[in-house]
Amino acid sequence: MHESLKGISTRILGLATDALKRANTDAVYFDPGMEHRQSLAPLAAAHAGELVLKALIAKEHPLLLFKNIGEKTTDDDIDLDWLLKNGRTHDFSRLPSVLWATSGIKVPNIESYRRIAALRNQIQHFVDDRDCDVQYACLNFIYSNIDPLLSKHFGIAACKFHEDEFDDYVIGCLLAHQIRFTVPRDTVLTEIDPNEYLKNCSPDYREWACTELQLDLPS
């Protein structure tokens, strides 16, 4: 591997978690004057997902990110300069197949992956998010795809990446939607009462949440 290509996976992961901060924030916080975030959330979520998959592919080898390496006709090394000028990375829709073929890792929820891809295109090209629960679509994508991949392969939890001082409101939103997620061991909720978010949830989800968050099951 050319020296200039080393560390690409780590750098992509850093950008992925930055994109995830934006995605979590846009998906959760719809305060007055910030309603535009709802339309931006799928774009940020898809961007974060794309970068996480690319970080995993680049762990195997950075050149696997590119679909046109075979077009190179000279014998000199493929370095970062050549890739910046000529490289074309795989499209978002192809990344799950590339990830599986190169590493054996499968995207955990391919239906949610396809849904966020379609929603991103719908909003990006037509500015149209009608007939869709955008918040749920984004959070479902993040926490059924990005979160398990980050947890298993990088040892980090998606709910830690947002632009608020506390994790509480992201976690509260996940609880309200009955979405399972990686719960960091040091999680302590001081800004919300989780039982308020859990009172309308199914018994099965309440049991899971209370176990993971170390809460007493409501009687």
PDB file of C-alpha atoms in Angstrom:
ATOM      1  CA  MET A   1       0.000   0.000   0.000  1.00  0.00           C
ATOM      2  CA  HIS A   2       1.288   3.454  -0.902  1.00  0.00           C
ATOM      3  CA  GLU A   3       2.286   5.461   2.176  1.00  0.00           C
ATOM      4  CA  SER A   4      -0.206   8.216   1.322  1.00  0.00           C
ATOM      5  CA  LEU A   5      -3.108   5.754   1.623  1.00  0.00           C
ATOM      6  CA  LYS A   6      -2.383   4.635   5.162  1.00  0.00           C
ATOM      7  CA  GLY A   7      -4.819   5.792   7.844  1.00  0.00           C
ATOM      8  CA  ILE A   8      -7.656   6.516   5.408  1.00  0.00           C
ATOM      9  CA  SER A   9     -10.107   4.283   7.299  1.00  0.00           C
ATOM     10  CA  THR A  10      -9.458   6.161  10.548  1.00  0.00           C
ATOM     11  CA  ARG A  11      -9.847   9.529   8.850  1.00  0.00           C
ATOM     12  CA  ILE A  12     -13.105   8.473   7.210  1.00  0.00           C
ATOM     13  CA  LEU A  13     -14.403   7.236  10.573  1.00  0.00           C
ATOM     14  CA  GLY A  14     -13.675  10.636  12.122  1.00  0.00           C
ATOM     15  CA  LEU A  15     -15.688  12.346   9.405  1.00  0.00           C
ATOM     16  CA  ALA A  16     -18.439   9.726   9.806  1.00  0.00           C
ATOM     17  CA  THR A  17     -18.897  10.508  13.499  1.00  0.00           C
ATOM     18  CA  ASP A  18     -18.967  14.233  12.707  1.00  0.00           C
ATOM     19  CA  ALA A  19     -21.740  13.557  10.175  1.00  0.00           C
ATOM     20  CA  LEU A  20     -23.513  11.435  12.772  1.00  0.00           C
ATOM     21  CA  LYS A  21     -23.505  14.372  15.203  1.00  0.00           C
ATOM     22  CA  ARG A  22     -25.385  16.378  12.589  1.00  0.00           C
ATOM     23  CA  ALA A  23     -27.757  13.496  11.782  1.00  0.00           C
ATOM     24  CA  ASN A  24     -28.716  12.824  15.399  1.00  0.00           C
ATOM     25  CA  THR A  25     -29.198  16.522  16.086  1.00  0.00           C
ATOM     26  CA  ASP A  26     -31.309  17.144  12.987  1.00  0.00           C
ATOM     27  CA  ALA A  27     -33.420  14.040  13.648  1.00  0.00           C
ATOM     28  CA  VAL A  28     -34.138  14.827  17.310  1.00  0.00           C
ATOM     29  CA  TYR A  29     -34.274  18.607  17.761  1.00  0.00           C
ATOM     30  CA  PHE A  30     -37.157  20.366  16.018  1.00  0.00           C
ATOM     31  CA  ASP A  31     -37.294  23.486  18.154  1.00  0.00           C
ATOM     32  CA  PRO A  32     -39.188  26.560  16.888  1.00  0.00           C
ATOM     33  CA  GLY A  33     -37.200  28.208  14.133  1.00  0.00           C
ATOM     34  CA  MET A  34     -35.381  24.958  13.379  1.00  0.00           C
ATOM     35  CA  GLU A  35     -38.125  23.148  11.484  1.00  0.00           C
ATOM     36  CA  HIS A  36     -35.826  22.938   8.454  1.00  0.00           C
ATOM     37  CA  ARG A  37     -33.833  20.299  10.298  1.00  0.00           C
ATOM     38  CA  GLN A  38     -36.494  17.708   9.546  1.00  0.00           C
ATOM     39  CA  SER A  39     -35.743  17.944   5.832  1.00  0.00           C
ATOM     40  CA  LEU A  40     -31.986  17.954   6.392  1.00  0.00           C
ATOM     41  CA  ALA A  41     -31.981  14.929   8.721  1.00  0.00           C
ATOM     42  CA  PRO A  42     -32.196  12.213   6.003  1.00  0.00           C
ATOM     43  CA  LEU A  43     -29.351  13.859   4.070  1.00  0.00           C
ATOM     44  CA  ALA A  44     -27.143  13.879   7.163  1.00  0.00           C
ATOM     45  CA  ALA A  45     -28.147  10.338   8.152  1.00  0.00           C
ATOM     46  CA  ALA A  46     -27.383   8.944   4.696  1.00  0.00           C
ATOM     47  CA  HIS A  47     -24.062  10.798   4.652  1.00  0.00           C
ATOM     48  CA  ALA A  48     -23.101   9.326   8.019  1.00  0.00           C
ATOM     49  CA  GLY A  49     -24.097   5.837   6.887  1.00  0.00           C
ATOM     50  CA  GLU A  50     -22.120   6.145   3.661  1.00  0.00           C
ATOM     51  CA  LEU A  51     -18.996   7.156   5.561  1.00  0.00           C
ATOM     52  CA  VAL A  52     -19.314   4.363   8.134  1.00  0.00           C
ATOM     53  CA  LEU A  53     -19.543   1.756   5.371  1.00  0.00           C
ATOM     54  CA  LYS A  54     -16.591   3.344   3.563  1.00  0.00           C
ATOM     55  CA  ALA A  55     -14.538   3.301   6.778  1.00  0.00           C
ATOM     56  CA  LEU A  56     -15.217  -0.437   7.100  1.00  0.00           C
ATOM     57  CA  ILE A  57     -14.337  -1.092   3.454  1.00  0.00           C
ATOM     58  CA  ALA A  58     -11.152   0.969   3.749  1.00  0.00           C
ATOM     59  CA  LYS A  59     -10.110  -1.150   6.752  1.00  0.00           C
ATOM     60  CA  GLU A  60      -9.770  -4.030   4.300  1.00  0.00           C
ATOM     61  CA  HIS A  61      -7.928  -1.856   1.756  1.00  0.00           C
ATOM     62  CA  PRO A  62      -8.484   1.789   0.727  1.00  0.00           C
ATOM     63  CA  LEU A  63      -8.454   0.966  -2.992  1.00  0.00           C
ATOM     64  CA  LEU A  64     -11.591  -1.151  -2.550  1.00  0.00           C
ATOM     65  CA  LEU A  65     -13.505   2.123  -2.224  1.00  0.00           C
ATOM     66  CA  PHE A  66     -12.946   2.869  -5.908  1.00  0.00           C
ATOM     67  CA  LYS A  67     -14.794   1.364  -8.850  1.00  0.00           C
ATOM     68  CA  ASN A  68     -12.398   2.423 -11.618  1.00  0.00           C
ATOM     69  CA  ILE A  69      -8.987   1.184 -10.434  1.00  0.00           C
ATOM     70  CA  GLY A  70      -8.903  -1.206 -13.390  1.00  0.00           C
ATOM     71  CA  GLU A  71      -8.917   1.750 -15.770  1.00  0.00           C
ATOM     72  CA  LYS A  72      -5.393   2.773 -14.769  1.00  0.00           C
ATOM     73  CA  THR A  73      -3.035   2.091 -17.681  1.00  0.00           C
ATOM     74  CA  THR A  74       0.403   3.081 -16.307  1.00  0.00           C
ATOM     75  CA  ASP A  75       2.676   1.049 -14.047  1.00  0.00           C
ATOM     76  CA  ASP A  76       3.384   3.772 -11.489  1.00  0.00           C
ATOM     77  CA  ASP A  77       1.939   3.504  -7.984  1.00  0.00           C
ATOM     78  CA  ILE A  78      -1.646   4.365  -7.228  1.00  0.00           C
ATOM     79  CA  ASP A  79      -1.255   7.120  -4.678  1.00  0.00           C
ATOM     80  CA  LEU A  80      -3.547   9.693  -3.121  1.00  0.00           C
ATOM     81  CA  ASP A  81      -2.801  12.259  -5.825  1.00  0.00           C
ATOM     82  CA  TRP A  82      -3.912   9.858  -8.579  1.00  0.00           C
ATOM     83  CA  LEU A  83      -7.078   8.949  -6.678  1.00  0.00           C
ATOM     84  CA  LEU A  84      -7.970  12.585  -6.040  1.00  0.00           C
ATOM     85  CA  LYS A  85      -7.726  13.324  -9.748  1.00  0.00           C
ATOM     86  CA  ASN A  86      -9.157  10.136 -11.205  1.00  0.00           C
ATOM     87  CA  GLY A  87     -10.798   7.977  -8.546  1.00  0.00           C
ATOM     88  CA  ARG A  88     -14.552   7.335  -8.550  1.00  0.00           C
ATOM     89  CA  THR A  89     -15.990   5.750  -5.430  1.00  0.00           C
ATOM     90  CA  HIS A  90     -18.903   3.345  -5.350  1.00  0.00           C
ATOM     91  CA  ASP A  91     -22.405   4.806  -5.234  1.00  0.00           C
ATOM     92  CA  PHE A  92     -24.409   4.752  -1.995  1.00  0.00           C
ATOM     93  CA  SER A  93     -26.725   2.042  -3.324  1.00  0.00           C
ATOM     94  CA  ARG A  94     -23.764  -0.245  -4.109  1.00  0.00           C
ATOM     95  CA  LEU A  95     -21.919   0.114  -0.819  1.00  0.00           C
ATOM     96  CA  PRO A  96     -23.727  -2.729   1.038  1.00  0.00           C
ATOM     97  CA  SER A  97     -22.758  -5.179  -1.719  1.00  0.00           C
ATOM     98  CA  VAL A  98     -19.169  -3.913  -1.781  1.00  0.00           C
ATOM     99  CA  LEU A  99     -18.933  -4.145   2.003  1.00  0.00           C
ATOM    100  CA  TRP A 100     -20.190  -7.731   2.007  1.00  0.00           C
ATOM    101  CA  ALA A 101     -17.953  -8.797  -0.887  1.00  0.00           C
ATOM    102  CA  THR A 102     -14.800  -7.270   0.601  1.00  0.00           C
ATOM    103  CA  SER A 103     -15.240  -7.977   4.301  1.00  0.00           C
ATOM    104  CA  GLY A 104     -18.128 -10.412   4.786  1.00  0.00           C
ATOM    105  CA  ILE A 105     -19.967  -7.746   6.814  1.00  0.00           C
ATOM    106  CA  LYS A 106     -23.656  -7.358   6.032  1.00  0.00           C
ATOM    107  CA  VAL A 107     -25.671  -4.203   6.494  1.00  0.00           C
ATOM    108  CA  PRO A 108     -27.948  -5.143   9.434  1.00  0.00           C
ATOM    109  CA  ASN A 109     -31.210  -3.665   8.070  1.00  0.00           C
ATOM    110  CA  ILE A 110     -31.080  -3.404   4.289  1.00  0.00           C
ATOM    111  CA  GLU A 111     -34.725  -2.311   3.991  1.00  0.00           C
ATOM    112  CA  SER A 112     -34.073   0.693   6.218  1.00  0.00           C
ATOM    113  CA  TYR A 113     -30.918   1.404   4.208  1.00  0.00           C
ATOM    114  CA  ARG A 114     -32.894   1.455   0.953  1.00  0.00           C
ATOM    115  CA  ARG A 115     -35.596   3.588   2.564  1.00  0.00           C
ATOM    116  CA  ILE A 116     -33.165   6.288   3.672  1.00  0.00           C
ATOM    117  CA  ALA A 117     -31.574   6.272   0.210  1.00  0.00           C
ATOM    118  CA  ALA A 118     -34.961   6.851  -1.408  1.00  0.00           C
ATOM    119  CA  LEU A 119     -35.941   9.495   1.154  1.00  0.00           C
ATOM    120  CA  ARG A 120     -32.653  11.335   0.693  1.00  0.00           C
ATOM    121  CA  ASN A 121     -33.171  11.462  -3.075  1.00  0.00           C
ATOM    122  CA  GLN A 122     -36.805  12.503  -2.640  1.00  0.00           C
ATOM    123  CA  ILE A 123     -35.827  15.447  -0.458  1.00  0.00           C
ATOM    124  CA  GLN A 124     -32.583  16.363  -2.212  1.00  0.00           C
ATOM    125  CA  HIS A 125     -34.121  16.489  -5.693  1.00  0.00           C
ATOM    126  CA  PHE A 126     -37.761  17.345  -5.030  1.00  0.00           C
ATOM    127  CA  VAL A 127     -37.715  18.897  -1.511  1.00  0.00           C
ATOM    128  CA  ASP A 128     -40.593  16.592  -0.659  1.00  0.00           C
ATOM    129  CA  ASP A 129     -40.960  14.634   2.587  1.00  0.00           C
ATOM    130  CA  ARG A 130     -44.719  14.177   2.580  1.00  0.00           C
ATOM    131  CA  ASP A 131     -46.373  10.942   3.673  1.00  0.00           C
ATOM    132  CA  CYS A 132     -43.329  10.025   5.746  1.00  0.00           C
ATOM    133  CA  ASP A 133     -42.402  10.019   9.416  1.00  0.00           C
ATOM    134  CA  VAL A 134     -38.983  11.525   8.745  1.00  0.00           C
ATOM    135  CA  GLN A 135     -37.859  11.370  12.345  1.00  0.00           C
ATOM    136  CA  TYR A 136     -38.584   7.660  12.663  1.00  0.00           C
ATOM    137  CA  ALA A 137     -37.068   6.864   9.260  1.00  0.00           C
ATOM    138  CA  CYS A 138     -33.819   8.603  10.204  1.00  0.00           C
ATOM    139  CA  LEU A 139     -33.551   7.169  13.699  1.00  0.00           C
ATOM    140  CA  ASN A 140     -34.484   3.692  12.501  1.00  0.00           C
ATOM    141  CA  PHE A 141     -31.740   3.884   9.862  1.00  0.00           C
ATOM    142  CA  ILE A 142     -29.137   5.196  12.284  1.00  0.00           C
ATOM    143  CA  TYR A 143     -29.869   2.733  15.074  1.00  0.00           C
ATOM    144  CA  SER A 144     -30.560  -0.384  13.031  1.00  0.00           C
ATOM    145  CA  ASN A 145     -27.545   0.118  10.723  1.00  0.00           C
ATOM    146  CA  ILE A 146     -24.954   2.687  11.794  1.00  0.00           C
ATOM    147  CA  ASP A 147     -25.146   1.992  15.523  1.00  0.00           C
ATOM    148  CA  PRO A 148     -24.615  -1.806  15.422  1.00  0.00           C
ATOM    149  CA  LEU A 149     -21.767  -1.430  12.902  1.00  0.00           C
ATOM    150  CA  LEU A 150     -20.037   1.228  15.017  1.00  0.00           C
ATOM    151  CA  SER A 151     -20.530  -0.793  18.186  1.00  0.00           C
ATOM    152  CA  LYS A 152     -19.294  -4.107  16.799  1.00  0.00           C
ATOM    153  CA  HIS A 153     -16.372  -2.915  14.689  1.00  0.00           C
ATOM    154  CA  PHE A 154     -15.220   0.295  16.391  1.00  0.00           C
ATOM    155  CA  GLY A 155     -16.482  -0.037  19.971  1.00  0.00           C
ATOM    156  CA  ILE A 156     -18.484   3.197  19.991  1.00  0.00           C
ATOM    157  CA  ALA A 157     -22.181   4.010  20.467  1.00  0.00           C
ATOM    158  CA  ALA A 158     -24.118   6.208  18.035  1.00  0.00           C
ATOM    159  CA  CYS A 159     -26.156   7.942  20.770  1.00  0.00           C
ATOM    160  CA  LYS A 160     -22.984   9.672  22.031  1.00  0.00           C
ATOM    161  CA  PHE A 161     -22.655  11.705  18.826  1.00  0.00           C
ATOM    162  CA  HIS A 162     -24.860  14.815  18.770  1.00  0.00           C
ATOM    163  CA  GLU A 163     -24.564  18.550  19.372  1.00  0.00           C
ATOM    164  CA  ASP A 164     -26.173  18.781  22.798  1.00  0.00           C
ATOM    165  CA  GLU A 165     -24.500  18.767  26.201  1.00  0.00           C
ATOM    166  CA  PHE A 166     -26.498  15.725  27.297  1.00  0.00           C
ATOM    167  CA  ASP A 167     -27.332  12.362  25.730  1.00  0.00           C
ATOM    168  CA  ASP A 168     -30.736  12.411  27.440  1.00  0.00           C
ATOM    169  CA  TYR A 169     -32.886  13.909  24.698  1.00  0.00           C
ATOM    170  CA  VAL A 170     -31.514  11.659  21.968  1.00  0.00           C
ATOM    171  CA  ILE A 171     -32.108   8.652  24.211  1.00  0.00           C
ATOM    172  CA  GLY A 172     -35.577   9.918  25.152  1.00  0.00           C
ATOM    173  CA  CYS A 173     -36.513  10.173  21.478  1.00  0.00           C
ATOM    174  CA  LEU A 174     -35.298   6.625  20.869  1.00  0.00           C
ATOM    175  CA  LEU A 175     -37.332   5.368  23.819  1.00  0.00           C
ATOM    176  CA  ALA A 176     -40.462   7.122  22.576  1.00  0.00           C
ATOM    177  CA  HIS A 177     -40.057   5.426  19.183  1.00  0.00           C
ATOM    178  CA  GLN A 178     -39.256   2.043  20.776  1.00  0.00           C
ATOM    179  CA  ILE A 179     -35.945   1.832  18.965  1.00  0.00           C
ATOM    180  CA  ARG A 180     -33.251  -0.387  20.425  1.00  0.00           C
ATOM    181  CA  PHE A 181     -29.753   1.053  20.549  1.00  0.00           C
ATOM    182  CA  THR A 182     -26.308   0.528  22.033  1.00  0.00           C
ATOM    183  CA  VAL A 183     -26.433   1.876  25.589  1.00  0.00           C
ATOM    184  CA  PRO A 184     -23.028   3.092  26.842  1.00  0.00           C
ATOM    185  CA  ARG A 185     -22.086   1.685  30.231  1.00  0.00           C
ATOM    186  CA  ASP A 186     -21.654   5.147  31.747  1.00  0.00           C
ATOM    187  CA  THR A 187     -25.160   6.331  30.780  1.00  0.00           C
ATOM    188  CA  VAL A 188     -26.851   8.342  33.534  1.00  0.00           C
ATOM    189  CA  LEU A 189     -30.030  10.234  32.640  1.00  0.00           C
ATOM    190  CA  THR A 190     -30.413  13.450  34.615  1.00  0.00           C
ATOM    191  CA  GLU A 191     -32.397  15.675  32.235  1.00  0.00           C
ATOM    192  CA  ILE A 192     -35.343  13.376  31.511  1.00  0.00           C
ATOM    193  CA  ASP A 193     -37.479  10.824  33.327  1.00  0.00           C
ATOM    194  CA  PRO A 194     -37.177   7.741  31.103  1.00  0.00           C
ATOM    195  CA  ASN A 195     -40.359   6.258  32.554  1.00  0.00           C
ATOM    196  CA  GLU A 196     -42.333   9.105  30.991  1.00  0.00           C
ATOM    197  CA  TYR A 197     -41.072   8.040  27.573  1.00  0.00           C
ATOM    198  CA  LEU A 198     -41.651   4.355  28.275  1.00  0.00           C
ATOM    199  CA  LYS A 199     -45.204   4.497  29.593  1.00  0.00           C
ATOM    200  CA  ASN A 200     -46.795   3.958  26.166  1.00  0.00           C
ATOM    201  CA  CYS A 201     -44.248   1.403  24.981  1.00  0.00           C
ATOM    202  CA  SER A 202     -44.813  -2.330  24.683  1.00  0.00           C
ATOM    203  CA  PRO A 203     -44.000  -4.515  27.707  1.00  0.00           C
ATOM    204  CA  ASP A 204     -41.201  -6.187  25.770  1.00  0.00           C
ATOM    205  CA  TYR A 205     -39.552  -2.874  24.903  1.00  0.00           C
ATOM    206  CA  ARG A 206     -39.981  -1.522  28.443  1.00  0.00           C
ATOM    207  CA  GLU A 207     -38.275  -4.611  29.836  1.00  0.00           C
ATOM    208  CA  TRP A 208     -35.395  -4.255  27.380  1.00  0.00           C
ATOM    209  CA  ALA A 209     -34.957  -0.528  28.104  1.00  0.00           C
ATOM    210  CA  CYS A 210     -35.112  -0.944  31.879  1.00  0.00           C
ATOM    211  CA  THR A 211     -32.523  -3.713  31.727  1.00  0.00           C
ATOM    212  CA  GLU A 212     -30.156  -1.765  29.492  1.00  0.00           C
ATOM    213  CA  LEU A 213     -30.564   1.530  31.367  1.00  0.00           C
ATOM    214  CA  GLN A 214     -30.556  -0.207  34.778  1.00  0.00           C
ATOM    215  CA  LEU A 215     -33.994   1.116  35.727  1.00  0.00           C
ATOM    216  CA  ASP A 216     -36.574  -0.439  37.983  1.00  0.00           C
ATOM    217  CA  LEU A 217     -39.444  -1.929  36.006  1.00  0.00           C
ATOM    218  CA  PRO A 218     -42.624   0.079  36.650  1.00  0.00           C
ATOM    219  CA  SER A 219     -45.226  -1.862  38.586  1.00  0.00           C
TER     220      SER A 219
END
